[in-house]
């Protein structure tokens, strides 16, 4: 516990995503970051005092079962613990401080039943009840690497269903070339660092790829709030910010959507954002990464190690300009 919070996670190690935006809120953000340092320390101390795998705030309402079919991913990387995965989160609707998010979601509730609207260039626009989708498609386990553009990574056992299954339900028309996703947002969320709702997007062939998962759970538990409850995308070949949390609306459209991070800083965050060790971020290398729970750094793999599954989507494209 203390190793995780006190030395393994060094906030000075990399420059976080939010530090250098050319946006008018910049000054306020810096002040806010200073003010939350104490709160983050407090939450770490509180969690340490509870101890055990089930002590995170995610477990406040339900016992944590921690079920996974394997101890590693297919490359032999150890799964990150439930505690690690639920206490180091990028969820800017709550906070820009990864170690603070878990302490802020205690009373947060999403509407139940939770609705997902799928609309746009489709033959059958529909609003789904998430519980119905879970029953219909099931919740298979997928052990995926998650690589944040900030240079850290985790191995996470998600549960969920394939995004393509959902998209096929609404029958996209031939005019549908892109998919835009919107996050749930309401006044329970205190963060003011970006324009809400958080928006992401992909080409339709990327969205239809077998790897693109609608994640509804983690280690066999319902998805914890800090990880994007009740359903978020898991796109393991792309930088983490593409894996939008709390998906409540999906639109099929004919032109490339502008995602939240590209709108905030197009020079730093491209539309594709595929993991690519050969395409440095303007402010830092992407050649290697720190796996949470490990010391030292490991090499970053092309498409985060999913080259076989996704490289054909980008055949012939210049990956330096289409970053
Ligand atoms: N709605 C929303 N989705 C989001 C984010 C966010 O701030 N808001 N952060 C992204 C980033 S930068 C990362 S690295 C991952 C982190 O997922 P995790 O907290 O489950 O590890 O969520 C992504 N999805
Ligand atoms: Mo990220």
mmCIF file with all atom_site columns, N, CA, C and O and ligand atoms in Angstrom, residues 17 85 88-93 146-150 152 154 156 158 183-184 194 196 198 226-228 232 239-246 261, ligand 1:
data_model
loop_
_atom_site.group_PDB
_atom_site.id
_atom_site.type_symbol
_atom_site.label_atom_id
_atom_site.label_alt_id
_atom_site.label_comp_id
_atom_site.label_asym_id
_atom_site.label_entity_id
_atom_site.label_seq_id
_atom_site.pdbx_PDB_ins_code
_atom_site.Cartn_x
_atom_site.Cartn_y
_atom_site.Cartn_z
_atom_site.occupancy
_atom_site.B_iso_or_equiv
_atom_site.pdbx_formal_charge
_atom_site.auth_seq_id
_atom_site.auth_comp_id
_atom_site.auth_asym_id
_atom_site.auth_atom_id
_atom_site.pdbx_PDB_model_num
ATOM   1   N N   . UNK A 1 17  ? -1.268  14.828 -18.593 1.00 0.00 ? 17  UNK A N   1
ATOM   2   C CA  . UNK A 1 17  ? -2.004  15.279 -19.767 1.00 0.00 ? 17  UNK A CA  1
ATOM   3   C C   . UNK A 1 17  ? -2.465  16.730 -19.680 1.00 0.00 ? 17  UNK A C   1
ATOM   4   O O   . UNK A 1 17  ? -2.528  17.433 -20.651 1.00 0.00 ? 17  UNK A O   1
ATOM   5   N N   . UNK A 1 85  ? -6.031  -0.726 -9.687  1.00 0.00 ? 85  UNK A N   1
ATOM   6   C CA  . UNK A 1 85  ? -6.867  -0.299 -10.817 1.00 0.00 ? 85  UNK A CA  1
ATOM   7   C C   . UNK A 1 85  ? -7.929  0.704  -10.376 1.00 0.00 ? 85  UNK A C   1
ATOM   8   O O   . UNK A 1 85  ? -8.375  1.534  -11.153 1.00 0.00 ? 85  UNK A O   1
ATOM   9   N N   . UNK A 1 88  ? -6.014  4.708  -9.030  1.00 0.00 ? 88  UNK A N   1
ATOM   10  C CA  . UNK A 1 88  ? -5.120  5.523  -9.858  1.00 0.00 ? 88  UNK A CA  1
ATOM   11  C C   . UNK A 1 88  ? -5.875  5.746  -11.163 1.00 0.00 ? 88  UNK A C   1
ATOM   12  O O   . UNK A 1 88  ? -5.765  4.954  -12.102 1.00 0.00 ? 88  UNK A O   1
ATOM   13  N N   . UNK A 1 89  ? -6.695  6.773  -11.193 1.00 0.00 ? 89  UNK A N   1
ATOM   14  C CA  . UNK A 1 89  ? -7.673  6.913  -12.276 1.00 0.00 ? 89  UNK A CA  1
ATOM   15  C C   . UNK A 1 89  ? -7.635  8.284  -12.923 1.00 0.00 ? 89  UNK A C   1
ATOM   16  O O   . UNK A 1 89  ? -7.586  9.304  -12.251 1.00 0.00 ? 89  UNK A O   1
ATOM   17  N N   . UNK A 1 90  ? -7.699  8.294  -14.231 1.00 0.00 ? 90  UNK A N   1
ATOM   18  C CA  . UNK A 1 90  ? -7.962  9.535  -14.935 1.00 0.00 ? 90  UNK A CA  1
ATOM   19  C C   . UNK A 1 90  ? -9.464  9.630  -15.174 1.00 0.00 ? 90  UNK A C   1
ATOM   20  O O   . UNK A 1 90  ? -10.030 8.835  -15.944 1.00 0.00 ? 90  UNK A O   1
ATOM   21  N N   . UNK A 1 91  ? -10.099 10.549 -14.504 1.00 0.00 ? 91  UNK A N   1
ATOM   22  C CA  . UNK A 1 91  ? -11.543 10.782 -14.664 1.00 0.00 ? 91  UNK A CA  1
ATOM   23  C C   . UNK A 1 91  ? -11.746 12.254 -14.338 1.00 0.00 ? 91  UNK A C   1
ATOM   24  O O   . UNK A 1 91  ? -12.034 12.634 -13.209 1.00 0.00 ? 91  UNK A O   1
ATOM   25  N N   . UNK A 1 92  ? -11.513 13.090 -15.377 1.00 0.00 ? 92  UNK A N   1
ATOM   26  C CA  . UNK A 1 92  ? -11.442 14.533 -15.167 1.00 0.00 ? 92  UNK A CA  1
ATOM   27  C C   . UNK A 1 92  ? -12.779 15.140 -14.758 1.00 0.00 ? 92  UNK A C   1
ATOM   28  O O   . UNK A 1 92  ? -12.813 16.251 -14.229 1.00 0.00 ? 92  UNK A O   1
ATOM   29  N N   . UNK A 1 93  ? -13.889 14.418 -14.982 1.00 0.00 ? 93  UNK A N   1
ATOM   30  C CA  . UNK A 1 93  ? -15.169 14.918 -14.489 1.00 0.00 ? 93  UNK A CA  1
ATOM   31  C C   . UNK A 1 93  ? -15.129 15.047 -12.968 1.00 0.00 ? 93  UNK A C   1
ATOM   32  O O   . UNK A 1 93  ? -15.888 15.817 -12.372 1.00 0.00 ? 93  UNK A O   1
ATOM   33  N N   . UNK A 1 146 ? -3.717  -1.486 -20.598 1.00 0.00 ? 146 UNK A N   1
ATOM   34  C CA  . UNK A 1 146 ? -4.160  -0.101 -20.784 1.00 0.00 ? 146 UNK A CA  1
ATOM   35  C C   . UNK A 1 146 ? -2.921  0.781  -20.710 1.00 0.00 ? 146 UNK A C   1
ATOM   36  O O   . UNK A 1 146 ? -2.191  0.751  -19.717 1.00 0.00 ? 146 UNK A O   1
ATOM   37  N N   . UNK A 1 147 ? -2.659  1.512  -21.775 1.00 0.00 ? 147 UNK A N   1
ATOM   38  C CA  . UNK A 1 147 ? -1.454  2.360  -21.853 1.00 0.00 ? 147 UNK A CA  1
ATOM   39  C C   . UNK A 1 147 ? -1.900  3.813  -21.932 1.00 0.00 ? 147 UNK A C   1
ATOM   40  O O   . UNK A 1 147 ? -2.472  4.240  -22.938 1.00 0.00 ? 147 UNK A O   1
ATOM   41  N N   . UNK A 1 148 ? -1.643  4.548  -20.874 1.00 0.00 ? 148 UNK A N   1
ATOM   42  C CA  . UNK A 1 148 ? -1.992  5.971  -20.861 1.00 0.00 ? 148 UNK A CA  1
ATOM   43  C C   . UNK A 1 148 ? -0.939  6.761  -21.629 1.00 0.00 ? 148 UNK A C   1
ATOM   44  O O   . UNK A 1 148 ? 0.254   6.440  -21.565 1.00 0.00 ? 148 UNK A O   1
ATOM   45  N N   . UNK A 1 149 ? -1.365  7.793  -22.318 1.00 0.00 ? 149 UNK A N   1
ATOM   46  C CA  . UNK A 1 149 ? -0.454  8.656  -23.073 1.00 0.00 ? 149 UNK A CA  1
ATOM   47  C C   . UNK A 1 149 ? 0.576   9.305  -22.152 1.00 0.00 ? 149 UNK A C   1
ATOM   48  O O   . UNK A 1 149 ? 1.642   9.739  -22.586 1.00 0.00 ? 149 UNK A O   1
ATOM   49  N N   . UNK A 1 150 ? 0.291   9.347  -20.851 1.00 0.00 ? 150 UNK A N   1
ATOM   50  C CA  . UNK A 1 150 ? 1.226   9.928  -19.881 1.00 0.00 ? 150 UNK A CA  1
ATOM   51  C C   . UNK A 1 150 ? 2.429   9.026  -19.614 1.00 0.00 ? 150 UNK A C   1
ATOM   52  O O   . UNK A 1 150 ? 3.351   9.434  -18.918 1.00 0.00 ? 150 UNK A O   1
ATOM   53  N N   . UNK A 1 152 ? 2.298   5.574  -18.399 1.00 0.00 ? 152 UNK A N   1
ATOM   54  C CA  . UNK A 1 152 ? 2.128   4.484  -17.434 1.00 0.00 ? 152 UNK A CA  1
ATOM   55  C C   . UNK A 1 152 ? 1.130   3.476  -18.002 1.00 0.00 ? 152 UNK A C   1
ATOM   56  O O   . UNK A 1 152 ? 0.380   3.790  -18.930 1.00 0.00 ? 152 UNK A O   1
ATOM   57  N N   . UNK A 1 154 ? -1.249  -0.448 -17.178 1.00 0.00 ? 154 UNK A N   1
ATOM   58  C CA  . UNK A 1 154 ? -1.757  -1.470 -16.264 1.00 0.00 ? 154 UNK A CA  1
ATOM   59  C C   . UNK A 1 154 ? -2.238  -2.654 -17.098 1.00 0.00 ? 154 UNK A C   1
ATOM   60  O O   . UNK A 1 154 ? -2.460  -2.529 -18.304 1.00 0.00 ? 154 UNK A O   1
ATOM   61  N N   . UNK A 1 156 ? -5.481  -5.154 -17.010 1.00 0.00 ? 156 UNK A N   1
ATOM   62  C CA  . UNK A 1 156 ? -6.794  -5.086 -16.360 1.00 0.00 ? 156 UNK A CA  1
ATOM   63  C C   . UNK A 1 156 ? -7.721  -6.187 -16.859 1.00 0.00 ? 156 UNK A C   1
ATOM   64  O O   . UNK A 1 156 ? -7.921  -6.325 -18.066 1.00 0.00 ? 156 UNK A O   1
ATOM   65  N N   . UNK A 1 158 ? -11.090 -6.927 -17.598 1.00 0.00 ? 158 UNK A N   1
ATOM   66  C CA  . UNK A 1 158 ? -12.419 -6.345 -17.780 1.00 0.00 ? 158 UNK A CA  1
ATOM   67  C C   . UNK A 1 158 ? -13.450 -7.451 -17.976 1.00 0.00 ? 158 UNK A C   1
ATOM   68  O O   . UNK A 1 158 ? -13.109 -8.556 -18.394 1.00 0.00 ? 158 UNK A O   1
ATOM   69  N N   . UNK A 1 183 ? -19.881 10.801 -22.952 1.00 0.00 ? 183 UNK A N   1
ATOM   70  C CA  . UNK A 1 183 ? -19.914 10.357 -21.557 1.00 0.00 ? 183 UNK A CA  1
ATOM   71  C C   . UNK A 1 183 ? -21.122 10.918 -20.835 1.00 0.00 ? 183 UNK A C   1
ATOM   72  O O   . UNK A 1 183 ? -21.578 12.031 -21.128 1.00 0.00 ? 183 UNK A O   1
ATOM   73  N N   . UNK A 1 184 ? -21.583 10.169 -19.869 1.00 0.00 ? 184 UNK A N   1
ATOM   74  C CA  . UNK A 1 184 ? -22.584 10.689 -18.943 1.00 0.00 ? 184 UNK A CA  1
ATOM   75  C C   . UNK A 1 184 ? -21.966 11.853 -18.157 1.00 0.00 ? 184 UNK A C   1
ATOM   76  O O   . UNK A 1 184 ? -20.801 11.806 -17.781 1.00 0.00 ? 184 UNK A O   1
ATOM   77  N N   . UNK A 1 194 ? -12.299 20.446 -18.318 1.00 0.00 ? 194 UNK A N   1
ATOM   78  C CA  . UNK A 1 194 ? -12.520 20.268 -19.759 1.00 0.00 ? 194 UNK A CA  1
ATOM   79  C C   . UNK A 1 194 ? -13.964 20.663 -20.058 1.00 0.00 ? 194 UNK A C   1
ATOM   80  O O   . UNK A 1 194 ? -14.753 20.897 -19.149 1.00 0.00 ? 194 UNK A O   1
ATOM   81  N N   . UNK A 1 196 ? -17.533 19.595 -20.959 1.00 0.00 ? 196 UNK A N   1
ATOM   82  C CA  . UNK A 1 196 ? -18.333 18.366 -20.860 1.00 0.00 ? 196 UNK A CA  1
ATOM   83  C C   . UNK A 1 196 ? -19.519 18.424 -21.808 1.00 0.00 ? 196 UNK A C   1
ATOM   84  O O   . UNK A 1 196 ? -19.996 19.512 -22.091 1.00 0.00 ? 196 UNK A O   1
ATOM   85  N N   . UNK A 1 198 ? -17.557 14.690 -22.029 1.00 0.00 ? 198 UNK A N   1
ATOM   86  C CA  . UNK A 1 198 ? -16.366 14.113 -22.656 1.00 0.00 ? 198 UNK A CA  1
ATOM   87  C C   . UNK A 1 198 ? -16.819 13.389 -23.920 1.00 0.00 ? 198 UNK A C   1
ATOM   88  O O   . UNK A 1 198 ? -17.796 12.646 -23.902 1.00 0.00 ? 198 UNK A O   1
ATOM   89  N N   . UNK A 1 226 ? -15.106 4.900  -10.347 1.00 0.00 ? 226 UNK A N   1
ATOM   90  C CA  . UNK A 1 226 ? -13.901 5.593  -10.802 1.00 0.00 ? 226 UNK A CA  1
ATOM   91  C C   . UNK A 1 226 ? -13.367 5.044  -12.118 1.00 0.00 ? 226 UNK A C   1
ATOM   92  O O   . UNK A 1 226 ? -12.580 5.689  -12.796 1.00 0.00 ? 226 UNK A O   1
ATOM   93  N N   . UNK A 1 227 ? -13.786 3.838  -12.495 1.00 0.00 ? 227 UNK A N   1
ATOM   94  C CA  . UNK A 1 227 ? -13.353 3.254  -13.760 1.00 0.00 ? 227 UNK A CA  1
ATOM   95  C C   . UNK A 1 227 ? -14.359 3.492  -14.883 1.00 0.00 ? 227 UNK A C   1
ATOM   96  O O   . UNK A 1 227 ? -14.169 3.003  -15.996 1.00 0.00 ? 227 UNK A O   1
ATOM   97  N N   . UNK A 1 228 ? -15.442 4.218  -14.583 1.00 0.00 ? 228 UNK A N   1
ATOM   98  C CA  . UNK A 1 228 ? -16.368 4.595  -15.654 1.00 0.00 ? 228 UNK A CA  1
ATOM   99  C C   . UNK A 1 228 ? -17.725 3.932  -15.596 1.00 0.00 ? 228 UNK A C   1
ATOM   100 O O   . UNK A 1 228 ? -18.350 3.714  -16.625 1.00 0.00 ? 228 UNK A O   1
ATOM   101 N N   . UNK A 1 232 ? -18.008 1.528  -19.964 1.00 0.00 ? 232 UNK A N   1
ATOM   102 C CA  . UNK A 1 232 ? -17.024 2.381  -20.645 1.00 0.00 ? 232 UNK A CA  1
ATOM   103 C C   . UNK A 1 232 ? -16.378 1.585  -21.771 1.00 0.00 ? 232 UNK A C   1
ATOM   104 O O   . UNK A 1 232 ? -16.481 0.359  -21.800 1.00 0.00 ? 232 UNK A O   1
ATOM   105 N N   . UNK A 1 239 ? -4.200  4.894  -26.914 1.00 0.00 ? 239 UNK A N   1
ATOM   106 C CA  . UNK A 1 239 ? -3.916  5.517  -25.629 1.00 0.00 ? 239 UNK A CA  1
ATOM   107 C C   . UNK A 1 239 ? -5.197  5.590  -24.806 1.00 0.00 ? 239 UNK A C   1
ATOM   108 O O   . UNK A 1 239 ? -6.305  5.687  -25.336 1.00 0.00 ? 239 UNK A O   1
ATOM   109 N N   . UNK A 1 240 ? -5.004  5.541  -23.492 1.00 0.00 ? 240 UNK A N   1
ATOM   110 C CA  . UNK A 1 240 ? -6.125  5.372  -22.568 1.00 0.00 ? 240 UNK A CA  1
ATOM   111 C C   . UNK A 1 240 ? -7.247  6.378  -22.728 1.00 0.00 ? 240 UNK A C   1
ATOM   112 O O   . UNK A 1 240 ? -8.411  6.057  -22.479 1.00 0.00 ? 240 UNK A O   1
ATOM   113 N N   . UNK A 1 241 ? -6.923  7.605  -23.147 1.00 0.00 ? 241 UNK A N   1
ATOM   114 C CA  . UNK A 1 241 ? -7.991  8.620  -23.177 1.00 0.00 ? 241 UNK A CA  1
ATOM   115 C C   . UNK A 1 241 ? -9.063  8.318  -24.219 1.00 0.00 ? 241 UNK A C   1
ATOM   116 O O   . UNK A 1 241 ? -10.156 8.877  -24.160 1.00 0.00 ? 241 UNK A O   1
ATOM   117 N N   . UNK A 1 242 ? -8.751  7.419  -25.182 1.00 0.00 ? 242 UNK A N   1
ATOM   118 C CA  . UNK A 1 242 ? -9.783  7.029  -26.150 1.00 0.00 ? 242 UNK A CA  1
ATOM   119 C C   . UNK A 1 242 ? -10.839 6.131  -25.508 1.00 0.00 ? 242 UNK A C   1
ATOM   120 O O   . UNK A 1 242 ? -11.953 6.006  -26.012 1.00 0.00 ? 242 UNK A O   1
ATOM   121 N N   . UNK A 1 243 ? -10.477 5.489  -24.410 1.00 0.00 ? 243 UNK A N   1
ATOM   122 C CA  . UNK A 1 243 ? -11.402 4.554  -23.742 1.00 0.00 ? 243 UNK A CA  1
ATOM   123 C C   . UNK A 1 243 ? -12.350 5.325  -22.837 1.00 0.00 ? 243 UNK A C   1
ATOM   124 O O   . UNK A 1 243 ? -12.223 5.360  -21.614 1.00 0.00 ? 243 UNK A O   1
ATOM   125 N N   . UNK A 1 244 ? -13.320 5.936  -23.456 1.00 0.00 ? 244 UNK A N   1
ATOM   126 C CA  . UNK A 1 244 ? -14.233 6.874  -22.799 1.00 0.00 ? 244 UNK A CA  1
ATOM   127 C C   . UNK A 1 244 ? -15.088 6.165  -21.746 1.00 0.00 ? 244 UNK A C   1
ATOM   128 O O   . UNK A 1 244 ? -15.573 5.048  -21.959 1.00 0.00 ? 244 UNK A O   1
ATOM   129 N N   . UNK A 1 245 ? -15.247 6.856  -20.625 1.00 0.00 ? 245 UNK A N   1
ATOM   130 C CA  . UNK A 1 245 ? -15.988 6.283  -19.489 1.00 0.00 ? 245 UNK A CA  1
ATOM   131 C C   . UNK A 1 245 ? -17.469 6.661  -19.528 1.00 0.00 ? 245 UNK A C   1
ATOM   132 O O   . UNK A 1 245 ? -17.845 7.676  -20.115 1.00 0.00 ? 245 UNK A O   1
ATOM   133 N N   . UNK A 1 246 ? -18.276 5.869  -18.854 1.00 0.00 ? 246 UNK A N   1
ATOM   134 C CA  . UNK A 1 246 ? -19.711 6.158  -18.666 1.00 0.00 ? 246 UNK A CA  1
ATOM   135 C C   . UNK A 1 246 ? -20.384 6.543  -19.982 1.00 0.00 ? 246 UNK A C   1
ATOM   136 O O   . UNK A 1 246 ? -20.952 7.622  -20.125 1.00 0.00 ? 246 UNK A O   1
ATOM   137 N N   . UNK A 1 261 ? -10.026 15.611 -26.253 1.00 0.00 ? 261 UNK A N   1
ATOM   138 C CA  . UNK A 1 261 ? -8.607  15.938 -26.114 1.00 0.00 ? 261 UNK A CA  1
ATOM   139 C C   . UNK A 1 261 ? -8.048  16.625 -27.350 1.00 0.00 ? 261 UNK A C   1
ATOM   140 O O   . UNK A 1 261 ? -7.184  17.488 -27.246 1.00 0.00 ? 261 UNK A O   1
HETATM 141 N N1  . LIG B 2 .   ? -15.302 10.395 -19.416 1.00 0.00 ? 1   LIG B N1  1
HETATM 142 C C1  . LIG B 2 .   ? -13.977 10.219 -19.260 1.00 0.00 ? 1   LIG B C1  1
HETATM 143 N N2  . LIG B 2 .   ? -13.405 9.120  -19.781 1.00 0.00 ? 1   LIG B N2  1
HETATM 144 C C2  . LIG B 2 .   ? -12.072 8.921  -19.636 1.00 0.00 ? 1   LIG B C2  1
HETATM 145 C C3  . LIG B 2 .   ? -11.255 9.884  -18.984 1.00 0.00 ? 1   LIG B C3  1
HETATM 146 C C4  . LIG B 2 .   ? -11.896 11.036 -18.434 1.00 0.00 ? 1   LIG B C4  1
HETATM 147 O O1  . LIG B 2 .   ? -11.259 11.914 -17.829 1.00 0.00 ? 1   LIG B O1  1
HETATM 148 N N3  . LIG B 2 .   ? -13.254 11.156 -18.586 1.00 0.00 ? 1   LIG B N3  1
HETATM 149 N N4  . LIG B 2 .   ? -9.883  9.681  -18.887 1.00 0.00 ? 1   LIG B N4  1
HETATM 150 C C5  . LIG B 2 .   ? -9.275  8.796  -19.895 1.00 0.00 ? 1   LIG B C5  1
HETATM 151 C C6  . LIG B 2 .   ? -7.876  8.491  -19.614 1.00 0.00 ? 1   LIG B C6  1
HETATM 152 S S1  . LIG B 2 .   ? -6.752  9.740  -19.888 1.00 0.00 ? 1   LIG B S1  1
HETATM 153 C C7  . LIG B 2 .   ? -7.466  7.242  -19.231 1.00 0.00 ? 1   LIG B C7  1
HETATM 154 S S2  . LIG B 2 .   ? -5.819  6.873  -19.094 1.00 0.00 ? 1   LIG B S2  1
HETATM 155 C C8  . LIG B 2 .   ? -8.462  6.193  -18.883 1.00 0.00 ? 1   LIG B C8  1
HETATM 156 C C9  . LIG B 2 .   ? -8.191  5.707  -17.470 1.00 0.00 ? 1   LIG B C9  1
HETATM 157 O O2  . LIG B 2 .   ? -9.039  4.632  -17.143 1.00 0.00 ? 1   LIG B O2  1
HETATM 158 P P1  . LIG B 2 .   ? -8.943  4.024  -15.664 1.00 0.00 ? 1   LIG B P1  1
HETATM 159 O O3  . LIG B 2 .   ? -9.150  5.123  -14.687 1.00 0.00 ? 1   LIG B O3  1
HETATM 160 O O4  . LIG B 2 .   ? -10.007 2.975  -15.608 1.00 0.00 ? 1   LIG B O4  1
HETATM 161 O O5  . LIG B 2 .   ? -7.571  3.441  -15.551 1.00 0.00 ? 1   LIG B O5  1
HETATM 162 O O6  . LIG B 2 .   ? -9.812  6.654  -18.953 1.00 0.00 ? 1   LIG B O6  1
HETATM 163 C C10 . LIG B 2 .   ? -10.079 7.503  -20.064 1.00 0.00 ? 1   LIG B C10 1
HETATM 164 N N5  . LIG B 2 .   ? -11.504 7.772  -20.142 1.00 0.00 ? 1   LIG B N5  1
#
